[in-house]
Each structure stands twice: as structure tokens, then as C-alpha cells.
Amino acid sequence: MKNKYRLLLIATLMSMLLFGCAQNGDSQEESMQTEAETEVETEADDGDTPEAGAEETGIEVETETGEAMQEETTAASDLATPIRIWGVVTDTYDGVIVVDNQSDVSSAGEIELTIGEETYVLDASTGLPVSLDEVETGSFEAYLGPEMTMSLPPQTTPYVVIVNIPEDSRTPQYAIAAELTEENDGSLSLTATDGRVYRIPDSARITPYLTKNIVTRDDIRVGTTCLIWADDDDEAQTVMIFSE
């Protein structure tokens, strides 16, 4: 009986031991499977991140390129278009040229043109700057910005004032190049921001403003400001280029 009891006890213990090992094996297998799945998910997440980053980088590059193209496309349209007026100079005093605006634009009648540091006051014949003491009463042309006071008389600071205009002569025109076209005859067609068109032939004299730099037609680009002496057909004889 004792031997039988011992054998039964040993068999029970061995069964319990085998059952425990089996459970441990299953637990280890499940744990290993869980870890493997976790690694796969982690790798998948890591793999998604570079793609998302690449997409974001692509969007940024595309946006920057689009902005650059837009800036290049709208460069000409962003150029200022000065308001051109003309009439008679009636007086000068303390940095002011008083004029009678006889054009049909801006404020009609008396206007005070306040001469700022960046205002060009130019002689119509030479294109050289003149002091207010040298400004003669008589015809003028001026190119104004959009701002003008509501005072009486109204006041504004012009870009350019062309004075001392000889009788029976064409006044040189201040122009900002908005479009340039090479013509079949070799001339250059310049369209200004205000829509006026000038033909600049090879024979035209190209000069700089107040410098000894050598300039040619190739120095006229979109945005270039210049003074143009042209004939009745708007063909330029002389073009004076202002430094940019």
C-alpha cells in the first residue's frame, strides 16, 4: 500500500510539474508574439513618419516655388504709376513750387508741390537738376504719387518736376518701364506703367543720370525709371536712365 501510495503521489507531482511547464511555455510564446507585434507596429509607425515628413517638405518647397513664380509674374503689375499733371509754375518759396494745374487729372487749379529729398526737379532741355532759385515761371510737368492733402490749396510731394520748358518744344517724359519688346527692325519698344509706348532705336542716345557710367539699351529693364526725349511719333532720341 505504501508503495502504491508513493507511486500515486509521484505521478501527481509529475503531472503538476508538466502542466506548469506547459503554461510557462504558452506564456513565453504569447509574450514573444506580443513583443514581435509591438516591434512590427513600431516599425510601421517609424516608416510612416518619413513619408509624412517628405509630404510636408514637398508642400513647403512647392509653396515657396509658387510664391517665387507669383512674385515674378506680378513684378510689373506692382510698379507704381505716377500721376502726370501739367500747367504753369506761378511761384516758388521755401522748398515749395506753386503751380496752376491745367490738366484734367488730380486736383485742378492751384497745387503746392513740396520738394522732398527724393524729388527730382529737372531742367527740360538738359535733364539736369535745378534749384528752386533757377525755376522759371512758365510751363511745367510733374509726376505725383497718390497722396495729397485736403488743405486749400492742396499739397503733395511729387516724384519728378520738369521745369524751364522752352516754347514750342516737346517736354521729356518720365517713364517707368513695365514691358519691353524687341521689334523686328532692331528697335526696343518700351511700354510705361501709364500705358504710353516709346520706340527706342539703335541710334537713340542712352545716358546715365549724374554719373559717368557707360549705359546702353541693355540697361533698360522692367522697373527702370528714365526720362525720354521723343519726337511726335514717340520715337526716342535720348533716354536718360536713373540709378536703381
Short mmCIF file of the C-alpha atoms (twelve columns), coordinates in Angstrom:
data_MODEL
# 
_entry.id   MODEL 
# 
loop_
_atom_site.group_PDB 
_atom_site.id 
_atom_site.type_symbol 
_atom_site.label_atom_id 
_atom_site.label_alt_id 
_atom_site.label_comp_id 
_atom_site.label_asym_id 
_atom_site.label_seq_id 
_atom_site.Cartn_x 
_atom_site.Cartn_y 
_atom_site.Cartn_z 
_atom_site.pdbx_PDB_model_num 
ATOM 1   C CA . MET A 1   0.000  0.000   0.000   1 
ATOM 2   C CA . LYS A 2   2.791  2.331   0.867   1 
ATOM 3   C CA . ASN A 3   4.484  1.713   -2.451  1 
ATOM 4   C CA . LYS A 4   1.221  2.270   -4.291  1 
ATOM 5   C CA . TYR A 5   0.611  5.491   -2.409  1 
ATOM 6   C CA . ARG A 6   4.131  6.688   -3.179  1 
ATOM 7   C CA . LEU A 7   3.700  5.936   -6.889  1 
ATOM 8   C CA . LEU A 8   0.395  7.853   -6.944  1 
ATOM 9   C CA . LEU A 9   1.980  10.820  -5.222  1 
ATOM 10  C CA . ILE A 10  4.932  10.830  -7.629  1 
ATOM 11  C CA . ALA A 11  2.569  10.621  -10.616 1 
ATOM 12  C CA . THR A 12  0.509  13.543  -9.285  1 
ATOM 13  C CA . LEU A 13  3.596  15.682  -8.730  1 
ATOM 14  C CA . MET A 14  4.903  14.916  -12.217 1 
ATOM 15  C CA . SER A 15  1.517  15.833  -13.736 1 
ATOM 16  C CA . MET A 16  1.501  19.117  -11.879 1 
ATOM 17  C CA . LEU A 17  5.078  19.845  -12.956 1 
ATOM 18  C CA . LEU A 18  4.353  19.072  -16.602 1 
ATOM 19  C CA . PHE A 19  1.200  21.215  -16.552 1 
ATOM 20  C CA . GLY A 20  3.126  24.155  -15.068 1 
ATOM 21  C CA . CYS A 21  5.855  23.909  -17.697 1 
ATOM 22  C CA . ALA A 22  3.245  23.881  -20.430 1 
ATOM 23  C CA . GLN A 23  1.638  27.043  -19.047 1 
ATOM 24  C CA . ASN A 24  5.006  28.753  -18.763 1 
ATOM 25  C CA . GLY A 25  5.788  27.776  -22.347 1 
ATOM 26  C CA . ASP A 26  2.484  29.225  -23.573 1 
ATOM 27  C CA . SER A 27  3.029  32.426  -21.588 1 
ATOM 28  C CA . GLN A 28  6.522  32.828  -23.004 1 
ATOM 29  C CA . GLU A 29  5.227  32.178  -26.520 1 
ATOM 30  C CA . GLU A 30  2.424  34.726  -26.072 1 
ATOM 31  C CA . SER A 31  4.884  37.248  -24.635 1 
ATOM 32  C CA . MET A 32  7.277  36.706  -27.573 1 
ATOM 33  C CA . GLN A 33  4.374  37.085  -30.014 1 
ATOM 34  C CA . THR A 34  3.226  40.298  -28.318 1 
ATOM 35  C CA . GLU A 35  6.742  41.744  -28.438 1 
ATOM 36  C CA . ALA A 36  7.058  40.823  -32.106 1 
ATOM 37  C CA . GLU A 37  3.732  42.520  -32.931 1 
ATOM 38  C CA . THR A 38  4.812  45.606  -30.984 1 
ATOM 39  C CA . GLU A 39  8.053  45.781  -32.968 1 
ATOM 40  C CA . VAL A 40  6.145  45.447  -36.229 1 
ATOM 41  C CA . GLU A 41  3.767  48.253  -35.232 1 
ATOM 42  C CA . THR A 42  6.675  50.435  -34.137 1 
ATOM 43  C CA . GLU A 43  8.476  49.862  -37.438 1 
ATOM 44  C CA . ALA A 44  5.274  50.671  -39.300 1 
ATOM 45  C CA . ASP A 45  4.887  53.897  -37.330 1 
ATOM 46  C CA . ASP A 46  8.519  54.778  -37.922 1 
ATOM 47  C CA . GLY A 47  8.071  54.066  -41.613 1 
ATOM 48  C CA . ASP A 48  5.065  56.430  -41.797 1 
ATOM 49  C CA . THR A 49  6.926  59.321  -40.214 1 
ATOM 50  C CA . PRO A 50  9.478  59.925  -43.007 1 
ATOM 51  C CA . GLU A 51  6.692  59.759  -45.602 1 
ATOM 52  C CA . ALA A 52  4.693  62.348  -43.694 1 
ATOM 53  C CA . GLY A 53  7.787  64.483  -43.346 1 
ATOM 54  C CA . ALA A 54  8.524  64.104  -47.026 1 
ATOM 55  C CA . GLU A 55  4.994  65.205  -47.861 1 
ATOM 56  C CA . GLU A 56  5.307  68.230  -45.573 1 
ATOM 57  C CA . THR A 57  8.689  69.120  -47.089 1 
ATOM 58  C CA . GLY A 58  7.251  68.746  -50.562 1 
ATOM 59  C CA . ILE A 59  4.415  71.111  -49.679 1 
ATOM 60  C CA . GLU A 60  6.842  73.685  -48.323 1 
ATOM 61  C CA . VAL A 61  9.041  73.540  -51.420 1 
ATOM 62  C CA . GLU A 62  6.018  73.729  -53.705 1 
ATOM 63  C CA . THR A 63  4.679  76.738  -51.754 1 
ATOM 64  C CA . GLU A 64  7.994  78.579  -51.876 1 
ATOM 65  C CA . THR A 65  8.329  77.909  -55.605 1 
ATOM 66  C CA . GLY A 66  4.780  79.060  -56.222 1 
ATOM 67  C CA . GLU A 67  5.391  82.265  -54.293 1 
ATOM 68  C CA . ALA A 68  8.561  82.951  -56.297 1 
ATOM 69  C CA . MET A 69  6.705  82.396  -59.563 1 
ATOM 70  C CA . GLN A 70  3.874  84.616  -58.392 1 
ATOM 71  C CA . GLU A 71  6.299  87.369  -57.421 1 
ATOM 72  C CA . GLU A 72  7.969  87.143  -60.840 1 
ATOM 73  C CA . THR A 73  4.606  87.207  -62.620 1 
ATOM 74  C CA . THR A 74  3.267  90.187  -60.688 1 
ATOM 75  C CA . ALA A 75  6.510  92.202  -60.629 1 
ATOM 76  C CA . ALA A 76  5.451  94.505  -63.448 1 
ATOM 77  C CA . SER A 77  1.914  94.985  -62.133 1 
ATOM 78  C CA . ASP A 78  3.247  96.052  -58.729 1 
ATOM 79  C CA . LEU A 79  5.161  99.004  -60.194 1 
ATOM 80  C CA . ALA A 80  3.934  102.449 -59.271 1 
ATOM 81  C CA . THR A 81  2.103  104.516 -61.881 1 
ATOM 82  C CA . PRO A 82  2.795  108.209 -61.242 1 
ATOM 83  C CA . ILE A 83  0.016  110.725 -61.892 1 
ATOM 84  C CA . ARG A 84  1.089  113.108 -64.653 1 
ATOM 85  C CA . ILE A 85  -0.080 116.726 -64.491 1 
ATOM 86  C CA . TRP A 86  0.919  119.883 -66.335 1 
ATOM 87  C CA . GLY A 87  0.258  123.582 -66.354 1 
ATOM 88  C CA . VAL A 88  2.080  126.732 -65.274 1 
ATOM 89  C CA . VAL A 89  4.526  127.497 -62.463 1 
ATOM 90  C CA . THR A 90  3.306  130.617 -60.646 1 
ATOM 91  C CA . ASP A 91  5.664  130.924 -57.672 1 
ATOM 92  C CA . THR A 92  8.369  129.263 -55.554 1 
ATOM 93  C CA . TYR A 93  9.164  129.640 -51.852 1 
ATOM 94  C CA . ASP A 94  10.799 127.683 -49.005 1 
ATOM 95  C CA . GLY A 95  11.006 124.314 -50.757 1 
ATOM 96  C CA . VAL A 96  7.644  124.670 -52.499 1 
ATOM 97  C CA . ILE A 97  6.744  125.135 -56.177 1 
ATOM 98  C CA . VAL A 98  3.301  126.655 -56.600 1 
ATOM 99  C CA . VAL A 99  1.619  125.581 -59.839 1 
ATOM 100 C CA . ASP A 100 -1.637 126.008 -61.679 1 
ATOM 101 C CA . ASN A 101 -2.680 122.500 -62.688 1 
ATOM 102 C CA . GLN A 102 -4.338 122.779 -66.081 1 
ATOM 103 C CA . SER A 103 -4.612 119.045 -66.723 1 
ATOM 104 C CA . ASP A 104 -7.829 117.097 -66.278 1 
ATOM 105 C CA . VAL A 105 -6.367 114.802 -63.608 1 
ATOM 106 C CA . SER A 106 -5.695 115.187 -59.897 1 
ATOM 107 C CA . SER A 107 -6.779 118.456 -58.257 1 
ATOM 108 C CA . ALA A 108 -7.478 121.245 -60.752 1 
ATOM 109 C CA . GLY A 109 -6.136 124.726 -60.159 1 
ATOM 110 C CA . GLU A 110 -3.545 125.721 -57.609 1 
ATOM 111 C CA . ILE A 111 -1.374 122.997 -56.051 1 
ATOM 112 C CA . GLU A 112 1.669  123.349 -53.824 1 
ATOM 113 C CA . LEU A 113 4.387  120.882 -54.808 1 
ATOM 114 C CA . THR A 114 6.510  120.234 -51.723 1 
ATOM 115 C CA . ILE A 115 10.023 119.297 -52.847 1 
ATOM 116 C CA . GLY A 116 11.291 116.346 -50.818 1 
ATOM 117 C CA . GLU A 117 14.769 114.872 -50.586 1 
ATOM 118 C CA . GLU A 118 13.971 112.293 -53.269 1 
ATOM 119 C CA . THR A 119 12.124 114.652 -55.622 1 
ATOM 120 C CA . TYR A 120 13.777 115.311 -58.983 1 
ATOM 121 C CA . VAL A 121 13.466 118.923 -60.159 1 
ATOM 122 C CA . LEU A 122 14.851 118.769 -63.685 1 
ATOM 123 C CA . ASP A 123 15.579 121.180 -66.497 1 
ATOM 124 C CA . ALA A 124 13.546 120.200 -69.565 1 
ATOM 125 C CA . SER A 125 16.403 120.781 -72.007 1 
ATOM 126 C CA . THR A 126 19.290 119.093 -70.193 1 
ATOM 127 C CA . GLY A 127 17.649 116.759 -67.688 1 
ATOM 128 C CA . LEU A 128 19.980 118.145 -65.024 1 
ATOM 129 C CA . PRO A 129 18.727 119.102 -61.551 1 
ATOM 130 C CA . VAL A 130 17.930 122.753 -60.849 1 
ATOM 131 C CA . SER A 131 17.494 124.606 -57.571 1 
ATOM 132 C CA . LEU A 132 14.255 126.397 -56.784 1 
ATOM 133 C CA . ASP A 133 16.020 129.702 -57.445 1 
ATOM 134 C CA . GLU A 134 16.531 128.540 -61.029 1 
ATOM 135 C CA . VAL A 135 12.912 127.544 -61.598 1 
ATOM 136 C CA . GLU A 136 11.276 129.960 -64.025 1 
ATOM 137 C CA . THR A 137 7.601  130.808 -64.172 1 
ATOM 138 C CA . GLY A 138 6.035  129.143 -67.165 1 
ATOM 139 C CA . SER A 139 5.186  125.635 -68.316 1 
ATOM 140 C CA . PHE A 140 5.868  122.583 -66.167 1 
ATOM 141 C CA . GLU A 141 5.061  118.891 -65.968 1 
ATOM 142 C CA . ALA A 142 5.043  116.890 -62.751 1 
ATOM 143 C CA . TYR A 143 4.584  113.268 -61.743 1 
ATOM 144 C CA . LEU A 144 2.758  112.780 -58.476 1 
ATOM 145 C CA . GLY A 145 2.150  109.977 -56.023 1 
ATOM 146 C CA . PRO A 146 -1.331 109.067 -54.753 1 
ATOM 147 C CA . GLU A 147 -1.164 111.132 -51.568 1 
ATOM 148 C CA . MET A 148 -2.395 114.722 -51.459 1 
ATOM 149 C CA . THR A 149 -3.590 116.818 -48.517 1 
ATOM 150 C CA . MET A 150 -7.146 118.129 -48.307 1 
ATOM 151 C CA . SER A 151 -5.882 121.605 -47.480 1 
ATOM 152 C CA . LEU A 152 -6.512 124.685 -49.616 1 
ATOM 153 C CA . PRO A 153 -4.512 124.789 -51.739 1 
ATOM 154 C CA . PRO A 154 -3.843 121.024 -51.743 1 
ATOM 155 C CA . GLN A 155 -0.252 119.919 -51.157 1 
ATOM 156 C CA . THR A 156 1.684  116.902 -52.385 1 
ATOM 157 C CA . THR A 157 5.281  115.693 -52.728 1 
ATOM 158 C CA . PRO A 158 5.986  114.783 -56.383 1 
ATOM 159 C CA . TYR A 159 8.402  112.232 -57.771 1 
ATOM 160 C CA . VAL A 160 9.548  114.483 -60.609 1 
ATOM 161 C CA . VAL A 161 9.001  118.104 -61.658 1 
ATOM 162 C CA . ILE A 162 10.155 119.158 -65.127 1 
ATOM 163 C CA . VAL A 163 10.575 122.925 -65.423 1 
ATOM 164 C CA . ASN A 164 12.008 125.635 -67.683 1 
ATOM 165 C CA . ILE A 165 10.276 124.108 -70.709 1 
ATOM 166 C CA . PRO A 166 11.110 126.025 -73.907 1 
ATOM 167 C CA . GLU A 167 8.192  127.194 -76.007 1 
ATOM 168 C CA . ASP A 168 7.225  125.045 -78.989 1 
ATOM 169 C CA . SER A 169 9.227  122.031 -77.795 1 
ATOM 170 C CA . ARG A 170 8.226  118.608 -76.569 1 
ATOM 171 C CA . THR A 171 8.714  118.026 -72.883 1 
ATOM 172 C CA . PRO A 172 10.791 114.965 -71.934 1 
ATOM 173 C CA . GLN A 173 8.635  112.274 -70.385 1 
ATOM 174 C CA . TYR A 174 9.287  110.477 -67.124 1 
ATOM 175 C CA . ALA A 175 8.606  106.769 -67.576 1 
ATOM 176 C CA . ILE A 176 8.807  103.555 -65.566 1 
ATOM 177 C CA . ALA A 177 9.294  100.548 -67.854 1 
ATOM 178 C CA . ALA A 178 6.538  97.973  -67.396 1 
ATOM 179 C CA . GLU A 179 7.110  95.947  -70.587 1 
ATOM 180 C CA . LEU A 180 9.953  95.696  -73.101 1 
ATOM 181 C CA . THR A 181 9.706  94.140  -76.577 1 
ATOM 182 C CA . GLU A 182 12.396 93.642  -79.211 1 
ATOM 183 C CA . GLU A 183 10.984 94.657  -82.605 1 
ATOM 184 C CA . ASN A 184 11.905 93.093  -85.954 1 
ATOM 185 C CA . ASP A 185 13.751 96.232  -87.030 1 
ATOM 186 C CA . GLY A 186 16.063 96.005  -84.007 1 
ATOM 187 C CA . SER A 187 14.375 98.756  -82.038 1 
ATOM 188 C CA . LEU A 188 13.186 98.380  -78.457 1 
ATOM 189 C CA . SER A 189 9.544  99.024  -77.649 1 
ATOM 190 C CA . LEU A 190 9.096  100.355 -74.102 1 
ATOM 191 C CA . THR A 191 5.633  100.354 -72.551 1 
ATOM 192 C CA . ALA A 192 5.464  102.567 -69.463 1 
ATOM 193 C CA . THR A 193 3.318  101.875 -66.410 1 
ATOM 194 C CA . ASP A 194 0.844  104.525 -67.560 1 
ATOM 195 C CA . GLY A 195 0.369  102.770 -70.908 1 
ATOM 196 C CA . ARG A 196 2.423  105.105 -73.079 1 
ATOM 197 C CA . VAL A 197 4.630  103.333 -75.637 1 
ATOM 198 C CA . TYR A 198 8.024  104.569 -76.867 1 
ATOM 199 C CA . ARG A 199 10.190 103.187 -79.638 1 
ATOM 200 C CA . ILE A 200 13.909 103.251 -78.828 1 
ATOM 201 C CA . PRO A 201 16.012 102.698 -81.982 1 
ATOM 202 C CA . ASP A 202 19.674 101.722 -82.077 1 
ATOM 203 C CA . SER A 203 20.503 105.343 -82.876 1 
ATOM 204 C CA . ALA A 204 18.999 106.637 -79.623 1 
ATOM 205 C CA . ARG A 205 21.425 108.219 -77.171 1 
ATOM 206 C CA . ILE A 206 21.428 106.411 -73.810 1 
ATOM 207 C CA . THR A 207 22.852 108.360 -70.866 1 
ATOM 208 C CA . PRO A 208 23.006 107.918 -67.083 1 
ATOM 209 C CA . TYR A 209 21.698 110.435 -64.587 1 
ATOM 210 C CA . LEU A 210 24.552 112.363 -62.905 1 
ATOM 211 C CA . THR A 211 27.169 109.641 -63.313 1 
ATOM 212 C CA . LYS A 212 29.925 108.779 -65.767 1 
ATOM 213 C CA . ASN A 213 28.848 105.169 -66.030 1 
ATOM 214 C CA . ILE A 214 28.523 103.714 -69.505 1 
ATOM 215 C CA . VAL A 215 24.949 102.584 -70.121 1 
ATOM 216 C CA . THR A 216 23.249 101.016 -73.142 1 
ATOM 217 C CA . ARG A 217 19.767 99.858  -74.094 1 
ATOM 218 C CA . ASP A 218 20.535 96.591  -72.323 1 
ATOM 219 C CA . ASP A 219 20.443 98.526  -69.054 1 
ATOM 220 C CA . ILE A 220 16.757 99.275  -69.582 1 
ATOM 221 C CA . ARG A 221 14.768 96.601  -67.782 1 
ATOM 222 C CA . VAL A 222 11.305 96.206  -66.320 1 
ATOM 223 C CA . GLY A 223 11.148 98.680  -63.427 1 
ATOM 224 C CA . THR A 224 13.804 101.020 -64.862 1 
ATOM 225 C CA . THR A 225 12.944 104.700 -64.422 1 
ATOM 226 C CA . CYS A 226 14.043 107.068 -67.140 1 
ATOM 227 C CA . LEU A 227 13.492 110.408 -68.850 1 
ATOM 228 C CA . ILE A 228 12.719 110.140 -72.563 1 
ATOM 229 C CA . TRP A 229 13.105 112.862 -75.185 1 
ATOM 230 C CA . ALA A 230 10.973 111.694 -78.111 1 
ATOM 231 C CA . ASP A 231 9.559  113.139 -81.343 1 
ATOM 232 C CA . ASP A 232 5.930  113.456 -82.365 1 
ATOM 233 C CA . ASP A 233 5.871  109.753 -83.255 1 
ATOM 234 C CA . ASP A 234 7.149  108.796 -79.771 1 
ATOM 235 C CA . GLU A 235 10.482 107.686 -81.175 1 
ATOM 236 C CA . ALA A 236 13.194 108.362 -78.625 1 
ATOM 237 C CA . GLN A 237 16.235 110.445 -79.472 1 
ATOM 238 C CA . THR A 238 17.647 110.417 -75.921 1 
ATOM 239 C CA . VAL A 239 16.933 108.229 -72.913 1 
ATOM 240 C CA . MET A 240 18.358 109.167 -69.527 1 
ATOM 241 C CA . ILE A 241 18.406 106.287 -67.056 1 
ATOM 242 C CA . PHE A 242 18.088 106.925 -63.330 1 
ATOM 243 C CA . SER A 243 20.098 104.732 -60.998 1 
ATOM 244 C CA . GLU A 244 18.084 101.980 -59.309 1 
# 
